[in-house]
Amino acid sequence: MMRFDVLTLFPNMFSSPLNESILKRAQEENLIAIKVHDIRDFTSDKHHTADDYPYGGGRGMVMKPEPIIMAIGKVRPRIGESRVILLTPQGKRFDQKYAVGLSKLSCLIIICGKYEGIDERVREYVDEEISIGDYILSGGELAAMVLLDAVARLIPGVLGNPESAEDESFFNRLLEYPQYTRPRKYNGLDVPEVLLSGNHQAINKWRHAQSLRRTLERRPDLLEEAELSDEDLRILSEIKQELDPGKRW
Ligand code: ADE
């Protein structure tokens, strides 16, 4: 069982995303445990002050160090491998490989910072700073949910079908092939014939070629790191010719 402890000033933001669909089932089946802690509960003054004016002046409020550090102390387990993560646009960029690495740990402590700031001394208690992308959210909460979802679904048993996570794009650095369901004809748009053929070898071949095509068209940067067979390279050069016969690739 993997344990996630989330430290936040806005615990209510987590209730609905954690109580639906895959994350809900994973908790019910004890594959993961997610505990959301209100940082305000770790304040010691009458007004439960979690933030304060910045020294040196300036806009916004800064999250105080003591409540956050108290909260880390309370949730950090004595055994098992835990990692304290701070979500911030200044962190290392999150991606699928990063998620795979985190999914092998037994406990993550995730601190959601306010974008305006968090007292710098909190960083002394943090193992890793993570950004989910080059844009600014108003707080780390949505980023924490992205991270939670991406990591939780990699834990064995969380997805019904054990192959689903590996089969997907980004695992082998290719984009997904197109999917279809009924009806077979819709507004003049037909499902590709090969998918109706029942020939699984032909279907797999078509899907793989479609993945290669999509990746070439939309994310050629991913192909540079993908492990490609001679057959893949042959398919790609055919697609390149077809896309732009005049061009020398
Ligand atoms: N907090 C605000 N923006 C963020 C981002 N892009 N990633 C992680 N945490 C954040």
mmCIF file of C-alpha atoms in Angstrom, residues 2-4 23 32 85 94-105 108 110 130 144-156 158 165:
data_model
loop_
_atom_site.group_PDB
_atom_site.id
_atom_site.type_symbol
_atom_site.label_atom_id
_atom_site.label_comp_id
_atom_site.label_asym_id
_atom_site.label_seq_id
_atom_site.Cartn_x
_atom_site.Cartn_y
_atom_site.Cartn_z
ATOM 1 C CA MET A 2 1.334 3.406 -0.910
ATOM 2 C CA ARG A 3 0.574 6.297 1.383
ATOM 3 C CA PHE A 4 0.120 9.921 0.360
ATOM 4 C CA LEU A 23 -8.594 6.998 -7.053
ATOM 5 C CA ILE A 32 -3.353 3.482 -1.701
ATOM 6 C CA ILE A 85 7.759 16.951 -2.022
ATOM 7 C CA PHE A 94 7.214 16.368 -13.762
ATOM 8 C CA ASP A 95 6.810 13.748 -16.463
ATOM 9 C CA GLN A 96 5.896 10.081 -16.857
ATOM 10 C CA LYS A 97 9.385 8.883 -15.976
ATOM 11 C CA TYR A 98 9.270 10.953 -12.802
ATOM 12 C CA ALA A 99 5.872 9.439 -11.948
ATOM 13 C CA VAL A 100 7.235 5.911 -12.419
ATOM 14 C CA GLY A 101 10.100 6.664 -10.001
ATOM 15 C CA LEU A 102 7.754 8.049 -7.340
ATOM 16 C CA SER A 103 5.345 5.109 -7.692
ATOM 17 C CA LYS A 104 8.042 2.800 -6.314
ATOM 18 C CA LEU A 105 8.190 4.621 -2.959
ATOM 19 C CA LEU A 108 4.930 10.647 -0.293
ATOM 20 C CA ILE A 110 3.156 16.461 -0.601
ATOM 21 C CA ILE A 130 8.357 19.491 -8.437
ATOM 22 C CA ALA A 144 -0.723 17.829 -6.186
ATOM 23 C CA MET A 145 -3.828 16.200 -7.652
ATOM 24 C CA VAL A 146 -2.123 15.816 -11.029
ATOM 25 C CA LEU A 147 0.854 14.174 -9.347
ATOM 26 C CA LEU A 148 -1.332 11.938 -7.173
ATOM 27 C CA ASP A 149 -3.335 10.699 -10.115
ATOM 28 C CA ALA A 150 -0.318 10.091 -12.342
ATOM 29 C CA VAL A 151 1.537 8.186 -9.597
ATOM 30 C CA ALA A 152 -1.419 6.234 -8.150
ATOM 31 C CA ARG A 153 -2.430 4.706 -11.458
ATOM 32 C CA LEU A 154 1.042 3.169 -11.829
ATOM 33 C CA ILE A 155 0.691 1.185 -8.603
ATOM 34 C CA PRO A 156 0.030 -2.487 -9.362
ATOM 35 C CA VAL A 158 -4.938 0.285 -9.350
ATOM 36 C CA ALA A 165 -0.450 1.480 -17.845
#
